[in-house]
Amino acid sequence: MRIASNSIALFTLATLLGLAGCVAEEDLTVQKKAENIVQIQEYLAANGLTAKDTLGLSFALTKPNPGGLPVKADDSVTVHHVTYTLDGRKIDSTSTLNNRPFVFWLNGREARVLPGFFAAVSLMREGEKATVLVPSDLAFKSYSDPRYFPAYAPLRFDLELIKIENEDRKIDRYLAASGLTGFETTASGLRFKRTQARPDSALAEVGKTASVRYTGRLLNGTQFDSNLTGTLFEVTIGSNSAQRPVRGFEEGLALMRKGEKATLVFSSSLGYGTQGRSPTILPYSPLVFDVEITDVK
């Protein structure tokens, strides 16, 4: 029995929980959580499961992979799951037969509407399987669906973390596929390669204004900005002005001197982050810039 043919329905349903709330309901939620914890402990004992209590849930690793890549907050993850109530009713599942897993950003909007699911995934490594029991305050809270589950129902998630995709991996593949070598990586994760050096010229240090020519691209080659034939971009290094560029761009400039050229590659944490920049730069997009500093004042 399933609510829908894919996991989107499960998380769409959960968004209904944010539409209303009151103090009385919060008190009842606390009471029901205590009851859920007792239910979960009884379920574990009855089913011979040993689980670790962490992040407000009971977590049992059923297939460890200690060498697997751990999950980070800004990763995209691919997961197969089956979701049950504790009396065995299946609420939702992905399709392993048709190879249709659930793919999502760990800190995306879905994480706010069913927090127990995402907290559980955050504890896993690539290639691992786990069984997780969550109280109702980390699931559907007071929401109910008479076809599938009552209000304040604790849930069981059987999870398989198939793949983790992060921006560092994407950047590594981009550099390899493009035959780009010789990059240094700064403490922030910026990949920097000087392509034209002027070691005796003025450094674009904090407080200095650099005149810049640049072209910005996505990893797929899509150009989203350039001023090669337009007005120079004036950047005062370390300034808090409204014209201040994204962090990775400015950090790269601060490593350069007048007359130098460089290629900068950096993750969205140094760029446009979780919001992106409409319409071309999607959330979590690594960026590539070819830059030239024509003057430093």
GROMACS .gro file of C-alpha atoms in nm:
model
  297
    1MET     CA    1   0.000   0.000   0.000
    2ARG     CA    2   0.138   0.336  -0.099
    3ILE     CA    3   0.032   0.697  -0.096
    4ALA     CA    4   0.189   0.762  -0.435
    5SER     CA    5   0.426   0.621  -0.692
    6ASN     CA    6   0.726   0.815  -0.563
    7SER     CA    7   0.858   0.983  -0.253
    8ILE     CA    8   0.758   1.333  -0.353
    9ALA     CA    9   0.407   1.262  -0.227
   10LEU     CA   10   0.538   1.178   0.117
   11PHE     CA   11   0.717   1.509   0.149
   12THR     CA   12   0.438   1.711  -0.011
   13LEU     CA   13   0.206   1.565   0.246
   14ALA     CA   14   0.440   1.668   0.524
   15THR     CA   15   0.431   2.035   0.421
   16LEU     CA   16   0.072   2.049   0.543
   17LEU     CA   17   0.208   2.034   0.895
   18GLY     CA   18   0.344   2.385   0.875
   19LEU     CA   19   0.006   2.545   0.811
   20ALA     CA   20  -0.117   2.560   1.170
   21GLY     CA   21  -0.010   2.519   1.530
   22CYS     CA   22  -0.084   2.631   1.884
   23VAL     CA   23   0.050   2.604   2.237
   24ALA     CA   24  -0.199   2.332   2.331
   25GLU     CA   25  -0.089   2.123   2.035
   26GLU     CA   26   0.275   2.173   2.130
   27ASP     CA   27   0.201   2.038   2.478
   28LEU     CA   28   0.026   1.737   2.327
   29THR     CA   29   0.321   1.684   2.094
   30VAL     CA   30   0.554   1.657   2.393
   31GLN     CA   31   0.321   1.408   2.559
   32LYS     CA   32   0.290   1.201   2.243
   33LYS     CA   33   0.665   1.202   2.192
   34ALA     CA   34   0.709   1.042   2.533
   35GLU     CA   35   0.452   0.780   2.439
   36ASN     CA   36   0.626   0.724   2.104
   37ILE     CA   37   0.958   0.660   2.275
   38VAL     CA   38   0.798   0.382   2.479
   39GLN     CA   39   0.640   0.241   2.161
   40ILE     CA   40   0.974   0.250   1.982
   41GLN     CA   41   1.156   0.073   2.265
   42GLU     CA   42   0.889  -0.198   2.272
   43TYR     CA   43   0.915  -0.235   1.893
   44LEU     CA   44   1.293  -0.270   1.908
   45ALA     CA   45   1.269  -0.536   2.176
   46ALA     CA   46   0.995  -0.729   1.996
   47ASN     CA   47   1.190  -0.728   1.669
   48GLY     CA   48   1.534  -0.800   1.813
   49LEU     CA   49   1.678  -0.470   1.692
   50THR     CA   50   1.962  -0.287   1.863
   51ALA     CA   51   1.958   0.085   1.792
   52LYS     CA   52   2.158   0.389   1.896
   53ASP     CA   53   1.965   0.689   2.021
   54THR     CA   54   2.091   1.000   1.845
   55LEU     CA   55   1.942   1.322   1.708
   56GLY     CA   56   1.611   1.228   1.871
   57LEU     CA   57   1.573   0.902   1.678
   58SER     CA   58   1.669   0.536   1.712
   59PHE     CA   59   1.927   0.441   1.450
   60ALA     CA   60   2.036   0.086   1.362
   61LEU     CA   61   2.304   0.041   1.096
   62THR     CA   62   2.218  -0.283   0.915
   63LYS     CA   63   2.489  -0.270   0.646
   64PRO     CA   64   2.798  -0.072   0.750
   65ASN     CA   65   3.044   0.074   0.501
   66PRO     CA   66   3.310   0.247   0.714
   67GLY     CA   67   3.512   0.339   0.406
   68GLY     CA   68   3.218   0.509   0.237
   69LEU     CA   69   3.195   0.881   0.183
   70PRO     CA   70   3.022   1.054   0.477
   71VAL     CA   71   2.733   1.291   0.416
   72LYS     CA   72   2.791   1.667   0.436
   73ALA     CA   73   2.523   1.932   0.475
   74ASP     CA   74   2.536   2.056   0.115
   75ASP     CA   75   2.549   1.713  -0.051
   76SER     CA   76   2.300   1.573  -0.297
   77VAL     CA   77   2.210   1.219  -0.193
   78THR     CA   78   2.042   0.928  -0.370
   79VAL     CA   79   1.839   0.704  -0.140
   80HIS     CA   80   1.611   0.404  -0.160
   81HIS     CA   81   1.364   0.384   0.128
   82VAL     CA   82   1.059   0.205   0.258
   83THR     CA   83   0.850   0.385   0.521
   84TYR     CA   84   0.620   0.201   0.762
   85THR     CA   85   0.410   0.263   1.067
   86LEU     CA   86   0.515   0.044   1.360
   87ASP     CA   87   0.222  -0.191   1.300
   88GLY     CA   88   0.367  -0.275   0.958
   89ARG     CA   89   0.159  -0.059   0.725
   90LYS     CA   90   0.367   0.065   0.432
   91ILE     CA   91   0.324   0.440   0.381
   92ASP     CA   92   0.565   0.498   0.097
   93SER     CA   93   0.864   0.354  -0.087
   94THR     CA   94   1.094   0.412  -0.377
   95SER     CA   95   1.110   0.153  -0.652
   96THR     CA   96   1.422  -0.063  -0.649
   97LEU     CA   97   1.274  -0.278  -0.927
   98ASN     CA   98   1.251   0.020  -1.163
   99ASN     CA   99   1.560   0.186  -1.016
  100ARG     CA  100   1.377   0.503  -0.917
  101PRO     CA  101   1.543   0.624  -0.597
  102PHE     CA  102   1.476   0.950  -0.416
  103VAL     CA  103   1.735   1.219  -0.502
  104PHE     CA  104   1.750   1.533  -0.289
  105TRP     CA  105   1.972   1.798  -0.132
  106LEU     CA  106   2.027   1.715   0.233
  107ASN     CA  107   1.969   2.073   0.347
  108GLY     CA  108   1.701   2.148   0.088
  109ARG     CA  109   1.346   2.251   0.165
  110GLU     CA  110   1.231   1.889   0.210
  111ALA     CA  111   1.452   1.860   0.519
  112ARG     CA  112   1.226   2.103   0.704
  113VAL     CA  113   0.907   1.903   0.657
  114LEU     CA  114   1.013   1.551   0.759
  115PRO     CA  115   1.321   1.610   0.977
  116GLY     CA  116   1.359   1.256   1.109
  117PHE     CA  117   1.417   1.115   0.761
  118PHE     CA  118   1.688   1.366   0.680
  119ALA     CA  119   1.852   1.342   1.021
  120ALA     CA  120   1.881   0.967   0.968
  121VAL     CA  121   2.040   1.005   0.624
  122SER     CA  122   2.290   1.254   0.769
  123LEU     CA  123   2.422   0.975   0.996
  124MET     CA  124   2.502   0.742   0.705
  125ARG     CA  125   2.786   0.683   0.463
  126GLU     CA  126   2.764   0.603   0.095
  127GLY     CA  127   2.677   0.236   0.046
  128GLU     CA  128   2.524   0.186   0.390
  129LYS     CA  129   2.181   0.057   0.491
  130ALA     CA  130   1.997   0.145   0.811
  131THR     CA  131   1.670   0.096   0.994
  132VAL     CA  132   1.552   0.406   1.175
  133LEU     CA  133   1.262   0.463   1.413
  134VAL     CA  134   1.144   0.819   1.466
  135PRO     CA  135   0.889   0.968   1.706
  136SER     CA  136   0.602   1.169   1.564
  137ASP     CA  137   0.762   1.507   1.642
  138LEU     CA  138   1.021   1.422   1.374
  139ALA     CA  139   0.758   1.284   1.136
  140PHE     CA  140   0.399   1.389   1.066
  141LYS     CA  141   0.322   1.523   1.416
  142SER     CA  142  -0.056   1.569   1.455
  143TYR     CA  143  -0.138   1.508   1.089
  144SER     CA  144  -0.322   1.187   1.008
  145ASP     CA  145  -0.446   1.003   0.703
  146PRO     CA  146  -0.706   0.739   0.788
  147ARG     CA  147  -0.591   0.526   0.495
  148TYR     CA  148  -0.234   0.497   0.620
  149PHE     CA  149  -0.150   0.635   0.964
  150PRO     CA  150  -0.305   0.802   1.271
  151ALA     CA  151  -0.204   1.131   1.428
  152TYR     CA  152   0.119   1.127   1.628
  153ALA     CA  153   0.237   0.805   1.464
  154PRO     CA  154   0.601   0.698   1.508
  155LEU     CA  155   0.755   0.572   1.185
  156ARG     CA  156   1.010   0.321   1.064
  157PHE     CA  157   1.242   0.406   0.773
  158ASP     CA  158   1.444   0.135   0.599
  159LEU     CA  159   1.713   0.329   0.415
  160GLU     CA  160   1.985   0.259   0.161
  161LEU     CA  161   2.222   0.543   0.078
  162ILE     CA  162   2.319   0.465  -0.279
  163LYS     CA  163   2.517   0.769  -0.382
  164ILE     CA  164   2.650   1.097  -0.250
  165GLU     CA  165   2.716   1.376  -0.496
  166ASN     CA  166   2.904   1.678  -0.371
  167GLU     CA  167   3.048   1.980  -0.541
  168ASP     CA  168   3.411   1.884  -0.477
  169ARG     CA  169   3.353   1.564  -0.673
  170LYS     CA  170   3.190   1.761  -0.954
  171ILE     CA  171   3.482   2.003  -0.966
  172ASP     CA  172   3.736   1.719  -0.968
  173ARG     CA  173   3.557   1.556  -1.262
  174TYR     CA  174   3.535   1.889  -1.445
  175LEU     CA  175   3.908   1.955  -1.409
  176ALA     CA  176   3.996   1.602  -1.520
  177ALA     CA  177   3.759   1.604  -1.818
  178SER     CA  178   3.887   1.946  -1.926
  179GLY     CA  179   4.251   1.845  -1.889
  180LEU     CA  180   4.307   2.127  -1.641
  181THR     CA  181   4.600   2.082  -1.403
  182GLY     CA  182   4.825   2.294  -1.185
  183PHE     CA  183   4.556   2.429  -0.953
  184GLU     CA  184   4.629   2.508  -0.591
  185THR     CA  185   4.351   2.474  -0.336
  186THR     CA  186   4.313   2.735  -0.064
  187ALA     CA  187   4.184   2.672   0.288
  188SER     CA  188   3.834   2.776   0.180
  189GLY     CA  189   3.832   2.526  -0.108
  190LEU     CA  190   3.896   2.775  -0.390
  191ARG     CA  191   4.084   2.615  -0.681
  192PHE     CA  192   4.327   2.876  -0.817
  193LYS     CA  193   4.558   2.867  -1.119
  194ARG     CA  194   4.766   3.164  -1.228
  195THR     CA  195   4.785   3.162  -1.607
  196GLN     CA  196   4.984   3.483  -1.654
  197ALA     CA  197   5.225   3.603  -1.385
  198ARG     CA  198   5.354   3.953  -1.309
  199PRO     CA  199   5.548   3.897  -0.985
  200ASP     CA  200   5.683   4.253  -0.965
  201SER     CA  201   5.355   4.439  -1.011
  202ALA     CA  202   5.111   4.573  -0.751
  203LEU     CA  203   4.922   4.319  -0.539
  204ALA     CA  204   4.543   4.342  -0.517
  205GLU     CA  205   4.550   4.344  -0.138
  206VAL     CA  206   4.280   4.453   0.107
  207GLY     CA  207   4.183   4.816   0.055
  208LYS     CA  208   4.310   4.827  -0.304
  209THR     CA  209   4.077   4.861  -0.602
  210ALA     CA  210   4.131   4.613  -0.885
  211SER     CA  211   4.007   4.671  -1.239
  212VAL     CA  212   3.895   4.333  -1.369
  213ARG     CA  213   3.805   4.163  -1.695
  214TYR     CA  214   3.631   3.830  -1.646
  215THR     CA  215   3.417   3.554  -1.791
  216GLY     CA  216   3.199   3.337  -1.566
  217ARG     CA  217   3.082   2.987  -1.661
  218LEU     CA  218   2.910   2.686  -1.513
  219LEU     CA  219   3.085   2.349  -1.513
  220ASN     CA  220   2.882   2.249  -1.819
  221GLY     CA  221   3.036   2.538  -2.013
  222THR     CA  222   2.735   2.769  -2.002
  223GLN     CA  223   2.855   3.129  -1.987
  224PHE     CA  224   2.648   3.337  -1.745
  225ASP     CA  225   2.845   3.662  -1.736
  226SER     CA  226   3.134   3.842  -1.907
  227ASN     CA  227   3.272   4.192  -1.945
  228LEU     CA  228   3.547   4.122  -2.198
  229THR     CA  229   3.398   4.377  -2.436
  230GLY     CA  230   3.225   4.597  -2.179
  231THR     CA  231   3.308   4.817  -1.883
  232LEU     CA  232   3.580   4.706  -1.644
  233PHE     CA  233   3.457   4.568  -1.311
  234GLU     CA  234   3.601   4.774  -1.025
  235VAL     CA  235   3.644   4.569  -0.707
  236THR     CA  236   3.769   4.716  -0.380
  237ILE     CA  237   3.917   4.417  -0.198
  238GLY     CA  238   3.761   4.368   0.145
  239SER     CA  239   3.490   4.628   0.091
  240ASN     CA  240   3.134   4.573   0.213
  241SER     CA  241   2.982   4.767  -0.074
  242ALA     CA  242   2.672   4.653  -0.259
  243GLN     CA  243   2.895   4.578  -0.559
  244ARG     CA  244   3.109   4.329  -0.368
  245PRO     CA  245   3.146   4.007  -0.571
  246VAL     CA  246   3.090   3.656  -0.442
  247ARG     CA  247   3.348   3.532  -0.196
  248GLY     CA  248   3.537   3.294  -0.426
  249PHE     CA  249   3.581   3.562  -0.691
  250GLU     CA  250   3.716   3.817  -0.443
  251GLU     CA  251   3.943   3.563  -0.274
  252GLY     CA  252   4.095   3.480  -0.610
  253LEU     CA  253   4.155   3.846  -0.693
  254ALA     CA  254   4.334   3.895  -0.359
  255LEU     CA  255   4.592   3.638  -0.473
  256MET     CA  256   4.669   3.830  -0.791
  257ARG     CA  257   4.869   4.129  -0.910
  258LYS     CA  258   4.824   4.394  -1.178
  259GLY     CA  259   4.857   4.240  -1.524
  260GLU     CA  260   4.801   3.884  -1.407
  261LYS     CA  261   4.547   3.633  -1.533
  262ALA     CA  262   4.402   3.335  -1.349
  263THR     CA  263   4.132   3.070  -1.354
  264LEU     CA  264   3.917   3.034  -1.044
  265VAL     CA  265   3.696   2.734  -0.972
  266PHE     CA  266   3.489   2.719  -0.655
  267SER     CA  267   3.184   2.560  -0.498
  268SER     CA  268   2.853   2.729  -0.431
  269SER     CA  269   2.955   2.794  -0.070
  270LEU     CA  270   3.190   3.056  -0.216
  271GLY     CA  271   2.939   3.157  -0.482
  272TYR     CA  272   2.561   3.186  -0.489
  273GLY     CA  273   2.496   2.911  -0.236
  274THR     CA  274   2.158   2.756  -0.176
  275GLN     CA  275   1.971   3.034  -0.359
  276GLY     CA  276   2.156   3.049  -0.689
  277ARG     CA  277   2.105   3.344  -0.922
  278SER     CA  278   1.808   3.331  -1.153
  279PRO     CA  279   1.773   3.225  -1.424
  280THR     CA  280   2.105   3.058  -1.512
  281ILE     CA  281   2.282   2.976  -1.187
  282LEU     CA  282   2.089   2.708  -1.002
  283PRO     CA  283   2.129   2.646  -0.628
  284TYR     CA  284   2.446   2.455  -0.536
  285SER     CA  285   2.623   2.545  -0.861
  286PRO     CA  286   3.005   2.546  -0.871
  287LEU     CA  287   3.144   2.832  -1.081
  288VAL     CA  288   3.443   2.889  -1.309
  289PHE     CA  289   3.593   3.233  -1.373
  290ASP     CA  290   3.871   3.339  -1.606
  291VAL     CA  291   3.992   3.672  -1.469
  292GLU     CA  292   4.246   3.939  -1.558
  293ILE     CA  293   4.346   4.232  -1.338
  294THR     CA  294   4.428   4.523  -1.567
  295ASP     CA  295   4.503   4.775  -1.292
  296VAL     CA  296   4.543   4.806  -0.914
  297LYS     CA  297   4.498   5.139  -0.738
   0.00000   0.00000   0.00000
